[in-house]
XYZ file of C-alpha atoms in Angstrom:
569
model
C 39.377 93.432 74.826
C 41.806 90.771 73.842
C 39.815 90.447 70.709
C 36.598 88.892 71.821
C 33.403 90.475 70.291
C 31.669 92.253 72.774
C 28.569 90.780 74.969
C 27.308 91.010 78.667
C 30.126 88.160 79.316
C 33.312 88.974 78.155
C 33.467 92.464 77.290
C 35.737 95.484 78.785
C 33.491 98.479 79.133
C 36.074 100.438 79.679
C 37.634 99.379 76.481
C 34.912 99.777 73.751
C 31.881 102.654 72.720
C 29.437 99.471 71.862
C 28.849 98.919 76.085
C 29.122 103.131 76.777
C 26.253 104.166 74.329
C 23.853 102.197 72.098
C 21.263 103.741 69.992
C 18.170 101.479 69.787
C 15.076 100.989 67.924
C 11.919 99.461 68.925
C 8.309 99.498 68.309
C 5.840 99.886 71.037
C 3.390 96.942 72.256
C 1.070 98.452 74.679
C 1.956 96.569 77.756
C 5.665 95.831 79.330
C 8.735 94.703 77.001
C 12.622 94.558 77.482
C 14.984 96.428 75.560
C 18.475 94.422 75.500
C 20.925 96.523 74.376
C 24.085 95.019 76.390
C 24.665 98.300 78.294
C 24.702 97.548 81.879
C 23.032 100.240 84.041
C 21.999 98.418 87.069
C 25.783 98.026 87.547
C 27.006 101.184 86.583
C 24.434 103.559 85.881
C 23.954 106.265 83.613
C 20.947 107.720 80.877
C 17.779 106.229 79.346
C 16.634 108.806 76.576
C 13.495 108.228 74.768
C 11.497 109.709 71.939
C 9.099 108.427 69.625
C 9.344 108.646 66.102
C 5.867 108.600 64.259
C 3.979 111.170 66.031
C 4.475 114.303 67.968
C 5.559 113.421 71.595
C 7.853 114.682 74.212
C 11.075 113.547 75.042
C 11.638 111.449 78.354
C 14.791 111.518 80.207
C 15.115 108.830 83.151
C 18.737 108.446 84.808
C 19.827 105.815 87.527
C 20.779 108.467 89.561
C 17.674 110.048 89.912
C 15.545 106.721 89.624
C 13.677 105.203 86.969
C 10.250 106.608 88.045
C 11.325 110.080 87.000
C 11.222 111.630 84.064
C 12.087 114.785 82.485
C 11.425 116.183 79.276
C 14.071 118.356 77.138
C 11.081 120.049 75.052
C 9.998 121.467 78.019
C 10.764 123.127 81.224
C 8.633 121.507 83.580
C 9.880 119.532 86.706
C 10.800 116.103 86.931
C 7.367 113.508 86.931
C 6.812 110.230 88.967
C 5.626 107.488 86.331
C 6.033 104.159 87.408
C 4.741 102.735 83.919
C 8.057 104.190 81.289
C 10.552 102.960 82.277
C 9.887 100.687 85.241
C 13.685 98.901 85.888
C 17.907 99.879 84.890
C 19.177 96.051 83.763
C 23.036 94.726 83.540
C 22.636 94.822 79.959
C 19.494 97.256 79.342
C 16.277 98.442 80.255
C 12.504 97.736 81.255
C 9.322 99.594 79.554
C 6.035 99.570 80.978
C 2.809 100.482 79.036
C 2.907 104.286 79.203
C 1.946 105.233 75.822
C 5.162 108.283 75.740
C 7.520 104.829 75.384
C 5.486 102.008 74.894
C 2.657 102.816 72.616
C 1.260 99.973 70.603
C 2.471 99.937 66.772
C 4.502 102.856 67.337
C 7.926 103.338 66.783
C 10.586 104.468 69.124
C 14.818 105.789 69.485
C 16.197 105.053 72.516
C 20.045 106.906 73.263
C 21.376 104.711 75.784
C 24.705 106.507 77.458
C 26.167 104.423 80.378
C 28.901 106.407 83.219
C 31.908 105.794 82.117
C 35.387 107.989 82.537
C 36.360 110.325 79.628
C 32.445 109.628 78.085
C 30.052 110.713 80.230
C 28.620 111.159 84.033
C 25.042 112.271 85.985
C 25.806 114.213 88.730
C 22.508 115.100 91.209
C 22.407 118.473 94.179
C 20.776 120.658 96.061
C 21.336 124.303 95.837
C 22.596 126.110 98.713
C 21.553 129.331 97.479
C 24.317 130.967 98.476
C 26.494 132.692 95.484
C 27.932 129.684 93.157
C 28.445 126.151 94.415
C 31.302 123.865 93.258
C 30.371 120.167 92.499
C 32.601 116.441 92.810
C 32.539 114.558 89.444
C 33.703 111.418 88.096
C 34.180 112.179 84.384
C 37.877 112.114 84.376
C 38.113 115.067 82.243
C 37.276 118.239 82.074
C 33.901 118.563 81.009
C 33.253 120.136 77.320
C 29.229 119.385 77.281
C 27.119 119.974 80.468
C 23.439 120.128 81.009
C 21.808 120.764 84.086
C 17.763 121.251 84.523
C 16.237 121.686 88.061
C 14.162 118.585 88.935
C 11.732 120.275 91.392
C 11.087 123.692 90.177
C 9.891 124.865 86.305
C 13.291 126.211 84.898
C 14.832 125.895 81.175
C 17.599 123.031 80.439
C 21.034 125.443 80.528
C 23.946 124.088 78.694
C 27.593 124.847 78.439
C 29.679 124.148 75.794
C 33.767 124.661 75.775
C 33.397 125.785 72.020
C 30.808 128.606 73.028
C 32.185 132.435 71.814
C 34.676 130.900 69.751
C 36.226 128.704 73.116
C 37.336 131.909 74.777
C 35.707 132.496 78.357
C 32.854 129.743 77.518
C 31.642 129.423 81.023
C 30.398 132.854 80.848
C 27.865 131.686 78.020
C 25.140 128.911 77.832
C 22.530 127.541 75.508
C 19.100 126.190 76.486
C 18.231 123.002 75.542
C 14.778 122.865 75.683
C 14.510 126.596 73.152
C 16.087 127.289 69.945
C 17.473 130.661 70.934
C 20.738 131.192 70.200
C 24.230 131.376 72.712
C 23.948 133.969 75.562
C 26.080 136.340 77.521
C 27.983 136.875 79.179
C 27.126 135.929 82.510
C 28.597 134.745 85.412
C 25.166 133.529 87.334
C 25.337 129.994 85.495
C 28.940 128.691 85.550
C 29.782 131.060 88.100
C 32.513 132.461 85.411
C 34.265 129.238 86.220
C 35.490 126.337 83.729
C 34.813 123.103 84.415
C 38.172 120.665 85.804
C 38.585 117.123 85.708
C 37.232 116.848 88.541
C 34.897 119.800 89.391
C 32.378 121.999 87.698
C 30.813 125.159 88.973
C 26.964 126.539 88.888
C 26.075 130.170 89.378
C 23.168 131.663 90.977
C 20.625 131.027 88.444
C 21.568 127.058 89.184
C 21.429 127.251 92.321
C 18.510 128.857 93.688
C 17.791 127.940 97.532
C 15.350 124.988 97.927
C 15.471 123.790 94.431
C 17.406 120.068 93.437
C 18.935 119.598 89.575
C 20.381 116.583 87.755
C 23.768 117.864 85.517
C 24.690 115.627 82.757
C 28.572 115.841 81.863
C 29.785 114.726 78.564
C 33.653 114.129 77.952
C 35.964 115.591 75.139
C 38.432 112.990 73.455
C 41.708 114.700 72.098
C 43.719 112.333 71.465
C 43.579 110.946 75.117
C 40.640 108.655 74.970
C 42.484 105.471 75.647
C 39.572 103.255 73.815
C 39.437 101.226 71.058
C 41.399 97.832 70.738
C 44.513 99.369 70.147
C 43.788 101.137 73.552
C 44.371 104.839 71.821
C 41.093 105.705 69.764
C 38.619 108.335 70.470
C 34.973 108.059 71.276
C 33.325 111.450 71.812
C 34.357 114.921 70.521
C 32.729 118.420 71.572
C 33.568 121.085 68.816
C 32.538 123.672 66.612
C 32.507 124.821 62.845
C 31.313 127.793 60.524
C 28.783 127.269 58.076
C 28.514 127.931 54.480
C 30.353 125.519 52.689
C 28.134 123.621 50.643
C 29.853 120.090 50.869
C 32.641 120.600 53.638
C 33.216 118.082 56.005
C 33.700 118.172 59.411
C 36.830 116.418 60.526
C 36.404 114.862 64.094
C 38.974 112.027 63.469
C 36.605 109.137 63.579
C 33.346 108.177 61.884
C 30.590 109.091 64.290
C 27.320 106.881 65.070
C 25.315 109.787 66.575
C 25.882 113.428 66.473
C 23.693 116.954 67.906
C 24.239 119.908 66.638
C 22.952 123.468 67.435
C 23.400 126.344 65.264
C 24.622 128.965 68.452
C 24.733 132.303 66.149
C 20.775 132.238 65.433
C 17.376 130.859 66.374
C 17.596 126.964 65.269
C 16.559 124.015 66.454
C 18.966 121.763 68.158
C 19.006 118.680 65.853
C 20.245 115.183 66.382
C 21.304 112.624 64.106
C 22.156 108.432 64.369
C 22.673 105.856 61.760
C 20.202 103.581 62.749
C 17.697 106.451 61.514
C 18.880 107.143 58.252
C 22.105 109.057 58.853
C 22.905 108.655 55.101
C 24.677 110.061 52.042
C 21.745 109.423 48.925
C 22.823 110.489 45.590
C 18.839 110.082 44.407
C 15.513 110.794 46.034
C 14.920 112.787 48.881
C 18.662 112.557 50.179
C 17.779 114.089 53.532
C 19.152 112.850 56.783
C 16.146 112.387 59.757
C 16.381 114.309 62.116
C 14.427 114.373 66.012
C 15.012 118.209 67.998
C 15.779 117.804 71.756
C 13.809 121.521 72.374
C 10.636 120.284 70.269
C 8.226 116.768 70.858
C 7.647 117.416 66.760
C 7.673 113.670 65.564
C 10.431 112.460 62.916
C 11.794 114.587 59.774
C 13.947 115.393 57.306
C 16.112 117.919 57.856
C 18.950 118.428 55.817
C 21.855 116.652 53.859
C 24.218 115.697 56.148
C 25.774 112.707 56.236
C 28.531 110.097 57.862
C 32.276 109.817 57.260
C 35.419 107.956 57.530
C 36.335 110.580 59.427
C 33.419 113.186 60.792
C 30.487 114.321 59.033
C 29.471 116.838 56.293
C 27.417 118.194 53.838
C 26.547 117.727 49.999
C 25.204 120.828 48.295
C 23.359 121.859 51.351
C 23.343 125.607 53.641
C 20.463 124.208 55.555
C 20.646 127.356 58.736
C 20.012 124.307 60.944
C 23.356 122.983 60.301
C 25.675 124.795 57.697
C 24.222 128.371 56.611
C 26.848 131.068 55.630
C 28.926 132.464 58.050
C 26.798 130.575 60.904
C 28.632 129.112 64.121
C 27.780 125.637 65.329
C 28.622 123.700 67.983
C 28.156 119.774 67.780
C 28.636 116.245 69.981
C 29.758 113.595 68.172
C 29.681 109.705 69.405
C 32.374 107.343 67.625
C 30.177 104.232 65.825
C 30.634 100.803 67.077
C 32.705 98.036 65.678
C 35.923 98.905 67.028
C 36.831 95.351 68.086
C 38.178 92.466 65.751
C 35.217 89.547 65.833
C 35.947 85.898 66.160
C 33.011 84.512 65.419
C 31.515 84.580 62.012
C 28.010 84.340 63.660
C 28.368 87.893 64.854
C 29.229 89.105 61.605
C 27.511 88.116 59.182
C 24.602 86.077 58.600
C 22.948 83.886 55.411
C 19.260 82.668 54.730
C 16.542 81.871 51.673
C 13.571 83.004 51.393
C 11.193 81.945 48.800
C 8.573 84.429 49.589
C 8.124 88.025 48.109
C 10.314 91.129 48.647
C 7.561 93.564 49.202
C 6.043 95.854 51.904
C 3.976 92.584 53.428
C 7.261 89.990 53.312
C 10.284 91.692 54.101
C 13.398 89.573 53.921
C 14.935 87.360 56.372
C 15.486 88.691 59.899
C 19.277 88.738 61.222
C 20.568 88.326 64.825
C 22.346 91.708 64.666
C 21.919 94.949 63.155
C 23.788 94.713 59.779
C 25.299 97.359 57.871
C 25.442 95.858 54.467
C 23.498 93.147 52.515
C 23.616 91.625 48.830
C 20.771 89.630 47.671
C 19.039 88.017 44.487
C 16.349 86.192 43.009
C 18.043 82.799 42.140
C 14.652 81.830 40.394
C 14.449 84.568 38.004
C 17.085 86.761 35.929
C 17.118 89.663 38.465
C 20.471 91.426 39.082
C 22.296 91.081 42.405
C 21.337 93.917 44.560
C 23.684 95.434 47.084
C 23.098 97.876 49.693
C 24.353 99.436 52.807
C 23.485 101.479 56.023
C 25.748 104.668 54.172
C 23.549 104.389 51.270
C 20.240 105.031 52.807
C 17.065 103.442 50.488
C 19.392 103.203 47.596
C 21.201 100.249 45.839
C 23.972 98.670 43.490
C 24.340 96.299 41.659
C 26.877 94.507 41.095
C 26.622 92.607 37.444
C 26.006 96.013 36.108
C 27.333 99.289 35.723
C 24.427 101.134 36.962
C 24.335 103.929 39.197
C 22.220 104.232 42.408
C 18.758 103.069 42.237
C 16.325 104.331 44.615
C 14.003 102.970 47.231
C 15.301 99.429 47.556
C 15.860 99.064 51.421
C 15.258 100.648 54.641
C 17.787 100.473 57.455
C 15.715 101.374 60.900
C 15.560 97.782 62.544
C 17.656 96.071 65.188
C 17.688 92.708 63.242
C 18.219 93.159 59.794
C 16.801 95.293 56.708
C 13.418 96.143 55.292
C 12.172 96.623 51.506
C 11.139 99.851 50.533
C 9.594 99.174 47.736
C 6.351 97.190 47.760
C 5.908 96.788 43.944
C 9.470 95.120 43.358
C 10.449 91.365 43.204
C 6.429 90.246 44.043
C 7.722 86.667 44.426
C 10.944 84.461 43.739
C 13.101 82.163 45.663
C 15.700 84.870 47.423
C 19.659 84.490 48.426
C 20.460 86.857 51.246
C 23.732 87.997 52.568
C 24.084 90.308 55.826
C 27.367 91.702 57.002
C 28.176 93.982 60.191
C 31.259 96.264 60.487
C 34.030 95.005 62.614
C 37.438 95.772 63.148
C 39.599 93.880 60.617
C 36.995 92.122 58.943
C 34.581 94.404 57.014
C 34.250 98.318 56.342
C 32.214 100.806 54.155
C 33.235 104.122 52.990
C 31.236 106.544 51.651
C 33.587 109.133 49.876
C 33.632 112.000 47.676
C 35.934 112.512 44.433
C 37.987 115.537 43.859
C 39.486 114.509 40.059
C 43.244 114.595 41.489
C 44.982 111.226 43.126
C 44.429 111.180 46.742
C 44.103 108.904 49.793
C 40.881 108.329 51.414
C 40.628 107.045 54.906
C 38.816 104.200 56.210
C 38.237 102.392 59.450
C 38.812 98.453 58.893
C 41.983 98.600 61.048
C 43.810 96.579 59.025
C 44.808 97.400 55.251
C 42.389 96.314 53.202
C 43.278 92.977 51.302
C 39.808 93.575 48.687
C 38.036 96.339 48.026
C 34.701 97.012 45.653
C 34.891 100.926 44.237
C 31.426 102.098 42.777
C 30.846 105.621 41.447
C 27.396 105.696 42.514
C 25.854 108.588 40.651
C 26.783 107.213 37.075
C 27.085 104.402 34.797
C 30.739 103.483 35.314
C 32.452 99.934 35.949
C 32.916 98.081 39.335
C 36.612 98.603 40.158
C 38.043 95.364 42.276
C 41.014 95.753 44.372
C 42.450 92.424 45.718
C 46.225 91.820 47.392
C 46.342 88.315 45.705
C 46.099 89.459 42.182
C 49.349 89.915 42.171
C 52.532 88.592 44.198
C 54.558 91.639 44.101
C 52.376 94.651 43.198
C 48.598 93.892 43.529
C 47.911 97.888 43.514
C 48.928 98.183 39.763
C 46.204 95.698 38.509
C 42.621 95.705 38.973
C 39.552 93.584 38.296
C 36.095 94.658 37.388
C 33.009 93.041 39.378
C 30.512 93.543 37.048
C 32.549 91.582 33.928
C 34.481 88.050 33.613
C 37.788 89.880 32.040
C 40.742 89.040 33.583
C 42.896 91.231 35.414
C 44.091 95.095 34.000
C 47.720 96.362 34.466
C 48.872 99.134 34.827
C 48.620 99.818 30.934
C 45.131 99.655 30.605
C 44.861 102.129 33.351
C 45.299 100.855 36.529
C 47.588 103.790 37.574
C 44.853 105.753 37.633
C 42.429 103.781 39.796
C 44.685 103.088 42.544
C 47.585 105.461 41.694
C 50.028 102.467 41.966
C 49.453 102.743 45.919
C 48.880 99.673 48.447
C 46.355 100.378 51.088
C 47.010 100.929 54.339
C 45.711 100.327 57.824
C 44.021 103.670 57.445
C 44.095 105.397 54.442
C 43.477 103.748 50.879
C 44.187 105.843 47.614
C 42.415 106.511 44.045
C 44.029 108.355 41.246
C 42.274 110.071 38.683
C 40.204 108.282 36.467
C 35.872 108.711 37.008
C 35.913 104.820 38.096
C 37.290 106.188 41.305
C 37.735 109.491 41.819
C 35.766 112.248 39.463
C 35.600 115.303 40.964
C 32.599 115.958 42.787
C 31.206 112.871 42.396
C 30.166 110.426 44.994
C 31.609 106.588 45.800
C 30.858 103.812 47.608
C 33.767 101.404 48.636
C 33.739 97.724 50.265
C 36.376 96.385 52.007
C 36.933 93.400 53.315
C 39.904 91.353 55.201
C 40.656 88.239 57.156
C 40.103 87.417 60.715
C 41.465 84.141 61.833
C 38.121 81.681 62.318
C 35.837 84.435 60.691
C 36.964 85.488 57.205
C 39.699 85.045 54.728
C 40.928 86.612 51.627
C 43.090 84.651 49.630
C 44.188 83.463 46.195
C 45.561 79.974 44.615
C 46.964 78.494 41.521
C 44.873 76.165 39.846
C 46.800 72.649 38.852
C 45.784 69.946 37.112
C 42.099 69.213 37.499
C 41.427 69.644 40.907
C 42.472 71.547 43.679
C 42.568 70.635 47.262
């Protein structure tokens, strides 16, 4: 906390949502490997959840409580299994695979959802029926409850879920959902909550839970409101359980911070559960297929689009989609969102952001240069050739900018689904050339992206660097418009009535050649920054990309000086 960036040494679990859940990405190799992914279950246990991507396969479930030799599957109601060759070991900053082809197949690609115990996030919680009416349980979630799941382990019996947003929040724990079926909410009935809600420190199961001779493993998942205590401010949110009605074809979902990972189940009809992460293309396209991929907890069906639904400063929504999996008219859904990481200010640059040349081709066979962390942005070019500067981002999906032009969004550029960097999607393009990269990572106070949508009238958008914005890099992305450059040292006084463009040499625009309506003569702030009303910025219905970027003492700096004489030192 303190402002270190987080690793096995110096981080506060407690503090952040990077050492509480990680979702990672791996591809099988047929024998034993070790996914680092610096969440520590040997020390304080929690959930391993697998599922592989490419083909049809069921889900495995492994939790420290119950032991990493057994497995359950959500897609199915089967008991528990003993394999000793998934996952064979719980590390202080991950996990062990053995050769089981469910989680280690060779060339095959894999998600793992990594939650760790942790107070006001999540708990496992293992029992033995009595079988004697309902049967109050200890937990150490520090909350009440808004998500549980519990499945026997023994006996053949469905995955039952309750949800505090279930008939519209009133009376929930006379409802549940199944996890491993698409059927929609049910009740009421008392014989699986035992008409009880959940406390903050005890949750009740009815007689259908707790049938004599038969034990069950309940997973509890917290409910931030505005009592999280994360974050390194100490007061941000990292998990929200709520609800919304569908219909709205590009509403968003306000959850009050930009989520990594978010399931949702449409509870008024038969629908597949559906999750969602942005390491898996989590996106907001404004070309090509523009679909979101989705993997279904009740269903081993391998990878798929599934609908447009995308990441946002501030929740997550829709763009011109009633998909009845997620937002069909007057449909009811209840989701679980997980904050993404980044919450914590870096100081070292080496964690951030990363630099290399490559002088072979950017095709399917030579992707570009590998990066110690997962990054969320890069810029490249061909310094050998006259290509244009190509700019991309996790928010963006396969498409790119660029910025020496004014063109909108081209598609199938890059690919975002690795742990160390990006991949080309395109195996015609750039066949050769001598190649600049540039990766960057989110952080607190150092670097943000914001994928927004214009309404036509001046408004502020939010954002998540922490810290107001001292540059920022507007693009409408669906048209040929100009690069609009924010920067705080343009001018001593009032840098928000000028602006710069990126993709000319001009020098800088007042406020008479329209700056007004870019940035409606309004500073950024730590959370919000604003656009008026010109199509650079803000046209209505039209979708933007912004940069921003800030300085972190030893890391980054954003700055400006006044040239003298012939030389500057």
């Amino acid at each position: 906390k303190g402002g270190n960036w987080p690793n096995a040494a110096n981080i506060n679990p407690s503090a952040f949502v990077d050492a509480l859940f990680q979702t990672h990405l791996y591809t099988g190799n047929g024998g034993t490997q070790t996914i680092t992914n610096d969440i520590n279950l040997s020390g304080s246990g929690g959930l391993v959840w697998i599922k592989e991507r490419d083909n049809a396969e069921s889900h495995q479930l492994t939790d420290t409580e119950r032991g990493n030799t057994k497995v359950l599957s959500s897609d199915g109601t089967a008991a528990e299994g003993t394999v000793t060759t998934r996952v064979t070991g719980f590390n202080s900053n991950g996990f062990s695979l053995g050769s089981n082809a469910s989680v280690n197949q060779s060339s095959t690609g894999y998600v793992s959802w990594t939650f760790r115990k942790q107070p006001k996030f999540f708990d496992v919680v293992t029992f033995s029926a009595t079988g004697s009416g309902s049967l109050t349980l200890s937990h150490n979630l520090g909350s009440a409850p808004a998500f549980i799941i519990v499945k026997s382990t023994s006996h053949t019996q469905s995955w039952y879920c309750y949800h505090h947003s279930l008939n519209g929040g009133t009376d929930p724990e006379d409802y549940f959902l199944k996890l491993d079926s698409n059927v929609a909410e049910a009740g009421p009935a008392s014989s699986y909550w035992g008409g009880t809600a959940p406390t903050s420190t005890q949750f009740t199961v009815g007689t259908d839970l707790n049938i004599s001779g038969r034990s069950y493993v309940a997973y509890l998942f917290a409910h931030n409101n505005d009592d999280g205590g994360f974050g390194e401010p100490g007061d941000q949110d990292i998990i929200k359980c709520g609800s919304y009605t569908g219909g709205t074809a590009t509403q968003e979902i306000n959850v009050g911070f930009e989520p990594q990972w978010v399931m949702i189940k449409n509870i008024t009809s038969s629908e597949d559960w559906v999750i969602f992460d942005v390491m898996r293309n989590f996106v907001r396209q404004t070309s090509g297929s523009g679909n979101s991929s989705a993997l279904r907890p009740n269903s081993n069906a391998a990878e798929g689009d599934q609908a447009r639904v995308h990441p946002s400063a501030s929740g997550f929504g829709f763009v011109d989609d009633t998909h009845n999996s997620v937002n069909a008219s007057s449909q009811t859904y209840v989701y679980m969102a997980i904050r993404r990481g980044g919450m914590q200010t870096p100081t070292a640059a080496s964690d951030v952001f990363d630099v290399d040349i490559n002088t072979q081709a950017i095709n399917s066979s030579n992707a570009p240069p590998r990066t110690p962390f997962p990054v969320d942005a890069a810029i490249y070019r061909n310094r050998g050739g006259s290509s244009s500067w190509v700019l991309g981002s996790r928010l963006q999906g396969t498409n790119a900018l660029f910025p020496n032009l004014t063109n909108a969004e081209s598609d199938n550029y890059m690919t975002w689904d690795a742990m160390d960097g990006w991949n080309n999607s395109n195996s015609s393009w750039e066949a050769s050339g001598d190649f600049l990269f540039y990766g960057l990572k989110r952080a607190r106070g150092y670097f943000d992206v914001v994928s927004y949508t214009g309404t036509g009238s001046a408004r502020t958008v939010s954002h998540n660097l922490g810290v107001a914005p001292e540059m920022m890099w507007i693009k409408n992305r669906g048209a040929t418009e100009n690069w609009v450059v924010y920067h705080s040292g343009i001018d001593s006084s009032t840098p928000e009535d000028y602006y710069l463009r990126l993709n000319q040499t001009s020098a800088r625009i007042d406020v008479d050649g329209g700056a007004g309506n870019r940035f409606n003569r309004t500073a950024p702030t730590t959370s919000v920054f604003t656009v008026g009303t010109d199509g650079d910025v803000n046209g209505d219905g039209v979708a933007y990309i912004s940069y921003h970027f800030a300085t972190v003492a030893n890391v980054s700096k954003v700055g400006s000086f006044t040239q003298s004489g012939a030389t500057n030192v």
